[in-house]
Amino acid sequence: TLYLTVHINDFIKFIGRKPLSGDVLELPNLKDEFALNDADISLPRYYVIEDVGRASEGFSVTWFPHLYRLKLIKMAGTQQFTDILNVPTGADKDKFVGDITPGTTYYPGEIIRYQGKLYTVKVQTTGNNPPNTTYFDPYAGNTLENILSTHAKELEINDAIIKQAEADAALSGYETRQFYTLAVDPLTGRNVLNTADTGTLDASNMSYHVSENNARPIRSGYTGYLLGDGFPPNGYDFGHGILFPETPGQNDFFLRTDFMPNRLFRYDGTRWLKFEDSVRMTMTNTDTRQTLKTGFINNTQFTFSDIVATDYVALVQGNTTIDTDIDYSIALYIVLKLDTQELSYAVADYSGILSSYIKNSVSKVRITLPIINATQETIPTSGPWKVVLCNNREEQKQSLSKVLRPKADL
């Protein structure tokens, strides 16, 4: 913490207003000539005004104040200071021309900032925005944030902690797959034991017949919290998919992957019975966790309405251009669907995504998939994709205050 005394008239003369809490000051006299790494870069010292008062020694004999006393603390690498920290350093500092602005011409070698990310201009351009790889490349140099902030190192530490935690406890609940579960006689319901004198003994999978039926456990031999893992007991073979097999054998196991969580079934000879649910999940909160809780917390999907037009187009994996039979019209959103797969785009976010082509002397809608984060969007799976143009979308996950707000207030 530093205390800085400044003259009131001087501060207002050079800054244009009174000092406020949250203002950032650079103190050149405290600049560090070298960074901790091998980068030949001097480190500026930024401080944030935490409190503003009047210095006790700054009053004249007539009791008029003349001095401000500023309480300063070091600036943290947080989001509100991104504009200060997210700039090139070293020799690239003079190439930085600021945030991209419409109508401005940019020249090769210049460094611009767009939506919080830095890009290097490849080709002279006007009116184009990153991440269009024809004109821009992601900036590969050092930024002031990388050098001054501990953010990157903290992320590395956090990732290492998560990896170690996943190695120590890969899944939630309790591991019981290594324990043996007694098989059951399907006719009597009693436990079935093989003895050493049994001629058909197969210790690998307990596959033998009792009254011409396969003797296998009819339920898990262990009860408790979070035990189901989707695997049959004793290492029995099982199938998986979204439809049951047409000709199952008695006591066969099958994992239905279209259930959430996935559900393991056992065939009793006439019907499929629930055996257990696969509720043991990784405890790292990622989108790959097949739980309803994860799907709600991490839900970033939209519900689309006010449909303008719909068409079905046969597409091949890797396509980037979609020619539809929809008469050319303007819409705010584009939605592409195939089974459970969905791609959606806001037309205003991607220049040129919605255009036209001529078919039988009529203008039809052409969709050109955009480049996002320097990666060209493509059709992920071949098949008949449904193309929907619409003018409204709502977030599937919203706060109650927003959901219940009258439409007139939006």
Short mmCIF file of C-alpha atoms in Angstrom, two decimals:
data_model
loop_
_atom_site.label_atom_id
_atom_site.label_comp_id
_atom_site.label_asym_id
_atom_site.label_seq_id
_atom_site.Cartn_x
_atom_site.Cartn_y
_atom_site.Cartn_z
CA THR A 1 0.00 0.00 0.00
CA LEU A 2 1.28 3.43 -0.98
CA TYR A 3 0.12 6.90 -0.08
CA LEU A 4 0.48 9.61 -2.71
CA THR A 5 -0.02 13.32 -2.09
CA VAL A 6 -0.94 15.45 -5.11
CA HIS A 7 -2.00 19.06 -5.52
CA ILE A 8 -5.68 19.44 -6.23
CA ASN A 9 -5.18 21.99 -9.01
CA ASP A 10 -2.46 19.94 -10.72
CA PHE A 11 -4.52 16.74 -10.73
CA ILE A 12 -7.59 18.42 -12.19
CA LYS A 13 -5.42 20.29 -14.73
CA PHE A 14 -3.71 17.21 -16.14
CA ILE A 15 -6.40 14.55 -15.64
CA GLY A 16 -9.45 16.71 -16.23
CA ARG A 17 -11.41 15.72 -13.12
CA LYS A 18 -11.09 14.73 -9.48
CA PRO A 19 -9.51 11.36 -8.61
CA LEU A 20 -11.96 8.50 -8.05
CA SER A 21 -11.66 5.11 -6.39
CA GLY A 22 -10.78 2.60 -9.11
CA ASP A 23 -8.62 4.97 -11.16
CA VAL A 24 -5.33 3.40 -12.24
CA LEU A 25 -2.03 5.29 -11.94
CA GLU A 26 1.33 4.28 -13.42
CA LEU A 27 4.32 5.23 -11.27
CA PRO A 28 7.35 5.49 -13.61
CA ASN A 29 9.83 5.90 -10.75
CA LEU A 30 9.00 2.36 -9.54
CA LYS A 31 9.42 0.69 -12.94
CA ASP A 32 11.37 -2.58 -12.83
CA GLU A 33 13.99 -2.74 -15.60
CA PHE A 34 13.74 -6.50 -16.17
CA ALA A 35 11.10 -9.20 -15.96
CA LEU A 36 11.63 -12.35 -13.89
CA ASN A 37 11.98 -14.46 -17.03
CA ASP A 38 14.44 -13.99 -19.87
CA ALA A 39 12.27 -11.41 -21.62
CA ASP A 40 14.12 -8.15 -22.08
CA ILE A 41 11.11 -6.10 -21.02
CA SER A 42 10.79 -3.44 -18.35
CA LEU A 43 7.83 -3.90 -16.04
CA PRO A 44 5.59 -0.89 -15.42
CA ARG A 45 4.05 -0.46 -11.99
CA TYR A 46 0.32 0.16 -11.93
CA TYR A 47 -1.59 1.11 -8.79
CA VAL A 48 -5.31 1.48 -8.18
CA ILE A 49 -6.75 4.32 -6.12
CA GLU A 50 -8.54 2.72 -3.18
CA ASP A 51 -9.42 5.82 -1.21
CA VAL A 52 -9.30 9.60 -1.71
CA GLY A 53 -9.00 12.11 1.13
CA ARG A 54 -7.54 15.48 1.90
CA ALA A 55 -4.05 15.57 3.32
CA SER A 56 -3.90 17.00 6.84
CA GLU A 57 -0.82 19.04 5.90
CA GLY A 58 -2.56 20.44 2.84
CA PHE A 59 -4.64 23.16 4.45
CA SER A 60 -3.67 26.81 4.24
CA VAL A 61 -3.86 29.25 7.14
CA THR A 62 -7.33 30.14 5.91
CA TRP A 63 -8.28 26.42 6.13
CA PHE A 64 -8.68 25.99 2.41
CA PRO A 65 -7.61 22.47 1.19
CA HIS A 66 -4.82 22.25 -1.39
CA LEU A 67 -3.70 18.61 -1.38
CA TYR A 68 -5.30 15.22 -2.06
CA ARG A 69 -4.05 12.15 -0.20
CA LEU A 70 -4.50 9.02 -2.35
CA LYS A 71 -4.34 5.51 -0.91
CA LEU A 72 -2.95 3.17 -3.60
CA ILE A 73 -2.84 -0.62 -3.87
CA LYS A 74 -1.24 -2.77 -6.57
CA MET A 75 -3.42 -3.44 -9.59
CA ALA A 76 -4.60 -7.06 -9.81
CA GLY A 77 -4.86 -9.01 -13.05
CA THR A 78 -8.65 -8.98 -13.07
CA GLN A 79 -11.23 -8.45 -15.78
CA GLN A 80 -11.86 -4.76 -15.15
CA PHE A 81 -8.23 -3.97 -16.02
CA THR A 82 -8.07 -6.07 -19.22
CA ASP A 83 -7.77 -3.03 -21.49
CA ILE A 84 -4.60 -2.00 -19.65
CA LEU A 85 -2.98 -5.42 -19.41
CA ASN A 86 -4.02 -7.05 -22.69
CA VAL A 87 -1.54 -5.17 -24.90
CA PRO A 88 1.65 -6.30 -26.67
CA THR A 89 5.01 -5.72 -25.00
CA GLY A 90 8.56 -5.16 -26.16
CA ALA A 91 9.12 -4.32 -29.80
CA ASP A 92 5.47 -5.09 -30.64
CA LYS A 93 4.22 -2.35 -28.35
CA ASP A 94 4.53 0.32 -31.06
CA LYS A 95 2.65 -1.87 -33.57
CA PHE A 96 -0.50 -1.97 -31.45
CA VAL A 97 -3.23 0.26 -32.90
CA GLY A 98 -6.00 -0.46 -30.38
CA ASP A 99 -9.43 -2.02 -30.72
CA ILE A 100 -10.71 -2.62 -34.23
CA THR A 101 -13.13 0.04 -35.48
CA PRO A 102 -15.51 -0.15 -38.48
CA GLY A 103 -14.33 1.60 -41.63
CA THR A 104 -10.67 1.82 -40.57
CA THR A 105 -7.99 0.46 -42.88
CA TYR A 106 -5.39 -1.79 -41.27
CA TYR A 107 -2.02 -2.65 -42.74
CA PRO A 108 0.20 -5.77 -42.56
CA GLY A 109 2.19 -6.04 -39.33
CA GLU A 110 -0.21 -3.99 -37.23
CA ILE A 111 -1.65 -5.56 -34.08
CA ILE A 112 -5.33 -5.02 -33.28
CA ARG A 113 -7.65 -6.15 -30.50
CA TYR A 114 -11.07 -7.66 -31.18
CA GLN A 115 -13.46 -8.96 -28.51
CA GLY A 116 -10.64 -9.08 -25.97
CA LYS A 117 -8.18 -11.01 -28.19
CA LEU A 118 -5.11 -9.76 -30.06
CA TYR A 119 -4.55 -10.38 -33.78
CA THR A 120 -1.79 -9.56 -36.27
CA VAL A 121 -2.88 -8.11 -39.62
CA LYS A 122 -1.70 -10.24 -42.58
CA VAL A 123 -3.20 -8.38 -45.54
CA GLN A 124 -4.40 -4.80 -45.87
CA THR A 125 -8.08 -4.84 -45.01
CA THR A 126 -11.05 -2.59 -44.40
CA GLY A 127 -14.35 -3.75 -42.89
CA ASN A 128 -13.25 -7.31 -42.07
CA ASN A 129 -13.14 -8.68 -38.55
CA PRO A 130 -11.15 -11.48 -36.90
CA PRO A 131 -10.96 -14.43 -36.73
CA ASN A 132 -11.02 -14.31 -40.56
CA THR A 133 -7.73 -16.11 -41.30
CA THR A 134 -7.47 -14.47 -44.71
CA TYR A 135 -6.64 -11.15 -43.08
CA PHE A 136 -5.66 -11.91 -39.48
CA ASP A 137 -3.53 -14.30 -37.44
CA PRO A 138 -3.82 -14.76 -33.66
CA TYR A 139 -1.10 -12.75 -31.93
CA ALA A 140 1.65 -15.10 -30.75
CA GLY A 141 3.78 -12.70 -28.73
CA ASN A 142 3.84 -11.74 -25.06
CA THR A 143 1.28 -9.44 -23.50
CA LEU A 144 1.65 -7.33 -20.41
CA GLU A 145 -0.89 -9.57 -18.69
CA ASN A 146 1.26 -12.67 -19.29
CA ILE A 147 4.26 -11.01 -17.68
CA LEU A 148 2.70 -9.06 -14.81
CA SER A 149 -0.19 -11.32 -13.86
CA THR A 150 0.01 -14.69 -12.10
CA HIS A 151 -3.20 -15.74 -13.83
CA ALA A 152 -1.55 -18.21 -16.24
CA LYS A 153 0.49 -19.84 -13.46
CA GLU A 154 -2.58 -20.10 -11.23
CA LEU A 155 -4.45 -21.87 -14.04
CA GLU A 156 -1.55 -24.32 -14.43
CA ILE A 157 -1.61 -25.04 -10.69
CA ASN A 158 -5.37 -25.48 -10.73
CA ASP A 159 -5.21 -27.89 -13.70
CA ALA A 160 -2.50 -29.92 -11.96
CA ILE A 161 -4.60 -30.16 -8.80
CA ILE A 162 -7.60 -31.36 -10.84
CA LYS A 163 -5.50 -34.01 -12.62
CA GLN A 164 -4.16 -35.30 -9.31
CA ALA A 165 -7.65 -35.36 -7.82
CA GLU A 166 -8.96 -37.32 -10.80
CA ALA A 167 -6.10 -39.80 -10.40
CA ASP A 168 -6.82 -40.21 -6.66
CA ALA A 169 -10.62 -40.46 -7.06
CA ALA A 170 -11.54 -41.03 -10.67
CA LEU A 171 -15.29 -41.38 -10.05
CA SER A 172 -17.74 -40.42 -7.34
CA GLY A 173 -19.14 -43.05 -4.97
CA TYR A 174 -17.59 -46.43 -4.26
CA GLU A 175 -15.77 -48.94 -6.49
CA THR A 176 -17.25 -52.46 -6.22
CA ARG A 177 -16.29 -54.04 -9.57
CA GLN A 178 -13.42 -55.93 -8.00
CA PHE A 179 -15.79 -57.69 -5.58
CA TYR A 180 -17.48 -60.99 -6.46
CA THR A 181 -21.28 -61.23 -6.52
CA LEU A 182 -22.94 -64.63 -5.99
CA ALA A 183 -24.93 -66.01 -8.90
CA VAL A 184 -28.60 -66.88 -8.38
CA ASP A 185 -30.68 -69.86 -9.48
CA PRO A 186 -33.36 -68.20 -11.67
CA LEU A 187 -35.90 -70.89 -10.65
CA THR A 188 -35.48 -70.88 -6.88
CA GLY A 189 -33.90 -67.47 -6.31
CA ARG A 190 -31.28 -69.06 -4.09
CA ASN A 191 -27.57 -68.45 -4.30
CA VAL A 192 -25.69 -70.90 -6.51
CA LEU A 193 -22.23 -72.05 -5.52
CA ASN A 194 -19.77 -73.89 -7.71
CA THR A 195 -17.57 -76.38 -5.97
CA ALA A 196 -14.19 -77.72 -6.96
CA ASP A 197 -15.72 -80.99 -8.18
CA THR A 198 -18.03 -79.27 -10.69
CA GLY A 199 -17.12 -80.53 -14.13
CA THR A 200 -18.08 -77.31 -15.98
CA LEU A 201 -16.34 -74.90 -13.66
CA ASP A 202 -15.22 -71.72 -15.42
CA ALA A 203 -13.90 -69.26 -12.88
CA SER A 204 -13.53 -66.51 -15.48
CA ASN A 205 -17.24 -65.80 -15.89
CA MET A 206 -19.23 -68.39 -13.87
CA SER A 207 -20.86 -69.52 -17.14
CA TYR A 208 -22.69 -72.76 -16.37
CA HIS A 209 -26.29 -73.95 -16.47
CA VAL A 210 -28.76 -74.64 -13.71
CA SER A 211 -32.03 -76.17 -14.95
CA GLU A 212 -30.97 -75.12 -18.47
CA ASN A 213 -30.72 -71.46 -17.44
CA ASN A 214 -27.63 -69.35 -17.13
CA ALA A 215 -26.96 -68.78 -13.43
CA ARG A 216 -26.08 -65.14 -13.00
CA PRO A 217 -26.78 -62.48 -10.34
CA ILE A 218 -30.22 -60.97 -10.67
CA ARG A 219 -29.20 -57.83 -8.81
CA SER A 220 -26.09 -56.14 -7.52
CA GLY A 221 -24.75 -57.74 -4.39
CA TYR A 222 -23.95 -54.38 -2.78
CA THR A 223 -26.18 -51.52 -1.73
CA GLY A 224 -25.28 -47.97 -0.78
CA TYR A 225 -24.76 -44.48 -2.15
CA LEU A 226 -23.42 -44.08 -5.72
CA LEU A 227 -22.50 -47.70 -6.49
CA GLY A 228 -23.92 -48.11 -10.02
CA ASP A 229 -21.26 -47.93 -12.71
CA GLY A 230 -23.09 -49.46 -15.70
CA PHE A 231 -21.02 -52.67 -15.67
CA PRO A 232 -22.50 -56.14 -14.99
CA PRO A 233 -21.20 -58.00 -11.92
CA ASN A 234 -18.32 -60.46 -12.13
CA GLY A 235 -17.10 -59.05 -15.46
CA TYR A 236 -19.87 -60.54 -17.62
CA ASP A 237 -20.00 -59.51 -21.29
CA PHE A 238 -22.65 -56.97 -22.23
CA GLY A 239 -23.84 -54.95 -25.19
CA HIS A 240 -24.67 -51.27 -25.43
CA GLY A 241 -26.64 -48.95 -27.69
CA ILE A 242 -29.92 -47.07 -28.03
CA LEU A 243 -32.07 -50.13 -28.94
CA PHE A 244 -32.35 -53.54 -27.32
CA PRO A 245 -31.09 -56.51 -29.42
CA GLU A 246 -33.79 -58.45 -31.28
CA THR A 247 -32.75 -61.95 -30.11
CA PRO A 248 -31.35 -61.70 -26.57
CA GLY A 249 -30.40 -64.67 -24.47
CA GLN A 250 -31.64 -65.23 -20.95
CA ASN A 251 -29.70 -63.24 -18.35
CA ASP A 252 -27.97 -61.14 -21.03
CA PHE A 253 -26.97 -57.64 -19.97
CA PHE A 254 -27.45 -54.53 -22.12
CA LEU A 255 -26.50 -50.89 -21.41
CA ARG A 256 -28.89 -48.30 -22.83
CA THR A 257 -26.83 -45.24 -23.70
CA ASP A 258 -29.88 -43.10 -24.56
CA PHE A 259 -30.86 -42.96 -20.87
CA MET A 260 -29.46 -40.25 -18.63
CA PRO A 261 -27.73 -41.54 -16.64
CA ASN A 262 -27.03 -44.66 -18.73
CA ARG A 263 -29.10 -47.65 -17.52
CA LEU A 264 -28.05 -51.31 -17.41
CA PHE A 265 -30.76 -53.93 -18.08
CA ARG A 266 -30.91 -57.72 -17.61
CA TYR A 267 -33.08 -59.97 -19.79
CA ASP A 268 -35.03 -62.47 -17.68
CA GLY A 269 -36.27 -64.51 -20.64
CA THR A 270 -39.39 -62.49 -21.39
CA ARG A 271 -38.56 -58.85 -20.72
CA TRP A 272 -35.75 -56.44 -19.94
CA LEU A 273 -35.46 -55.51 -16.25
CA LYS A 274 -33.56 -52.57 -14.82
CA PHE A 275 -30.36 -53.74 -13.13
CA GLU A 276 -28.70 -50.43 -12.16
CA ASP A 277 -28.03 -46.87 -13.30
CA SER A 278 -24.55 -45.63 -14.14
CA VAL A 279 -24.45 -42.86 -11.54
CA ARG A 280 -20.72 -42.86 -10.81
CA MET A 281 -19.32 -39.84 -12.65
CA THR A 282 -16.10 -37.90 -12.72
CA MET A 283 -16.23 -35.20 -10.07
CA THR A 284 -14.73 -32.58 -12.39
CA ASN A 285 -17.52 -30.33 -13.61
CA THR A 286 -17.31 -30.75 -17.38
CA ASP A 287 -19.87 -31.02 -20.16
CA THR A 288 -19.00 -34.70 -20.66
CA ARG A 289 -20.70 -35.67 -17.40
CA GLN A 290 -23.93 -37.44 -18.29
CA THR A 291 -26.07 -36.12 -15.43
CA LEU A 292 -29.12 -33.89 -15.35
CA LYS A 293 -27.36 -31.58 -12.90
CA THR A 294 -24.49 -30.97 -15.29
CA GLY A 295 -26.86 -30.46 -18.20
CA PHE A 296 -28.67 -27.76 -16.24
CA ILE A 297 -25.71 -25.95 -14.73
CA ASN A 298 -23.70 -25.89 -17.96
CA ASN A 299 -26.68 -25.35 -20.26
CA THR A 300 -25.78 -22.74 -22.88
CA GLN A 301 -28.43 -23.83 -25.41
CA PHE A 302 -31.18 -21.69 -26.93
CA THR A 303 -34.80 -22.36 -27.83
CA PHE A 304 -35.66 -20.89 -31.25
CA SER A 305 -39.05 -19.59 -32.37
CA ASP A 306 -40.70 -17.24 -34.92
CA ILE A 307 -39.69 -19.53 -37.80
CA VAL A 308 -39.27 -17.84 -41.19
CA ALA A 309 -38.62 -20.92 -43.37
CA THR A 310 -37.58 -24.59 -43.15
CA ASP A 311 -35.86 -26.97 -45.58
CA TYR A 312 -34.10 -30.36 -45.59
CA VAL A 313 -30.74 -30.58 -47.34
CA ALA A 314 -28.60 -33.70 -47.88
CA LEU A 315 -25.12 -32.74 -46.69
CA VAL A 316 -21.78 -34.52 -46.57
CA GLN A 317 -19.37 -34.39 -43.66
CA GLY A 318 -16.94 -31.52 -44.17
CA ASN A 319 -19.30 -29.29 -46.20
CA THR A 320 -18.97 -25.56 -45.53
CA THR A 321 -21.61 -24.28 -47.95
CA ILE A 322 -25.32 -25.14 -47.87
CA ASP A 323 -27.57 -24.38 -50.85
CA THR A 324 -31.23 -24.55 -49.84
CA ASP A 325 -34.53 -24.39 -51.72
CA ILE A 326 -35.73 -21.53 -49.50
CA ASP A 327 -36.62 -18.38 -51.41
CA TYR A 328 -34.13 -15.72 -50.42
CA SER A 329 -35.18 -13.92 -47.27
CA ILE A 330 -33.54 -12.33 -44.24
CA ALA A 331 -33.58 -13.94 -40.79
CA LEU A 332 -31.81 -13.26 -37.50
CA TYR A 333 -30.79 -16.84 -36.68
CA ILE A 334 -29.83 -20.01 -38.56
CA VAL A 335 -30.34 -23.47 -37.00
CA LEU A 336 -29.04 -26.73 -38.49
CA LYS A 337 -30.29 -30.05 -37.03
CA LEU A 338 -29.59 -33.73 -37.61
CA ASP A 339 -30.93 -36.14 -34.98
CA THR A 340 -29.48 -34.89 -31.68
CA GLN A 341 -26.85 -32.67 -33.32
CA GLU A 342 -27.52 -28.95 -33.60
CA LEU A 343 -25.55 -26.01 -34.99
CA SER A 344 -26.88 -22.48 -34.51
CA TYR A 345 -25.58 -19.07 -35.56
CA ALA A 346 -26.63 -15.46 -35.12
CA VAL A 347 -26.53 -13.87 -38.58
CA ALA A 348 -25.35 -10.53 -37.18
CA ASP A 349 -22.24 -12.15 -35.66
CA TYR A 350 -20.85 -13.54 -38.92
CA SER A 351 -20.59 -11.42 -42.03
CA GLY A 352 -21.53 -13.32 -45.19
CA ILE A 353 -23.07 -16.34 -43.48
CA LEU A 354 -26.42 -15.68 -45.21
CA SER A 355 -26.35 -14.96 -48.95
CA SER A 356 -28.16 -15.97 -52.13
CA TYR A 357 -27.65 -17.97 -55.30
CA ILE A 358 -29.75 -18.40 -58.44
CA LYS A 359 -31.72 -21.61 -59.06
CA ASN A 360 -34.26 -21.77 -61.92
CA SER A 361 -34.11 -17.96 -62.20
CA VAL A 362 -35.09 -17.60 -58.52
CA SER A 363 -32.88 -16.34 -55.69
CA LYS A 364 -32.44 -19.00 -53.03
CA VAL A 365 -30.80 -18.95 -49.60
CA ARG A 366 -27.14 -20.00 -49.39
CA ILE A 367 -25.50 -20.54 -46.00
CA THR A 368 -21.71 -20.30 -45.68
CA LEU A 369 -20.47 -21.66 -42.38
CA PRO A 370 -18.23 -19.14 -40.59
CA ILE A 371 -14.70 -19.26 -39.19
CA ILE A 372 -14.79 -19.25 -35.37
CA ASN A 373 -11.63 -18.86 -33.28
CA ALA A 374 -9.48 -19.39 -36.39
CA THR A 375 -11.26 -22.70 -37.15
CA GLN A 376 -13.54 -23.25 -40.14
CA GLU A 377 -16.94 -24.60 -39.14
CA THR A 378 -17.94 -27.72 -41.09
CA ILE A 379 -20.81 -30.20 -41.21
CA PRO A 380 -19.83 -32.88 -38.65
CA THR A 381 -21.97 -35.77 -39.97
CA SER A 382 -23.37 -36.75 -43.36
CA GLY A 383 -27.16 -36.93 -43.63
CA PRO A 384 -30.39 -35.00 -44.25
CA TRP A 385 -29.93 -31.83 -42.19
CA LYS A 386 -32.90 -29.67 -41.29
CA VAL A 387 -32.28 -25.98 -42.03
CA VAL A 388 -34.36 -23.49 -40.05
CA LEU A 389 -34.39 -19.71 -40.40
CA CYS A 390 -35.98 -17.90 -37.47
CA ASN A 391 -36.17 -14.48 -35.82
CA ASN A 392 -36.23 -15.23 -32.09
CA ARG A 393 -34.22 -17.21 -29.57
CA GLU A 394 -34.35 -17.54 -25.79
CA GLU A 395 -31.82 -18.97 -23.40
CA GLN A 396 -32.92 -22.32 -22.00
CA LYS A 397 -31.30 -21.45 -18.67
CA GLN A 398 -32.40 -18.08 -17.32
CA SER A 399 -32.69 -16.41 -13.97
CA LEU A 400 -36.18 -16.27 -12.46
CA SER A 401 -36.11 -12.47 -12.49
CA LYS A 402 -35.58 -12.52 -16.26
CA VAL A 403 -38.08 -15.31 -16.98
CA LEU A 404 -40.85 -13.66 -14.98
CA ARG A 405 -40.16 -10.15 -16.25
CA PRO A 406 -42.97 -8.77 -18.43
CA LYS A 407 -42.10 -8.72 -22.11
CA ALA A 408 -42.74 -4.96 -22.18
CA ASP A 409 -39.77 -4.46 -19.85
CA LEU A 410 -37.30 -6.37 -22.03
#
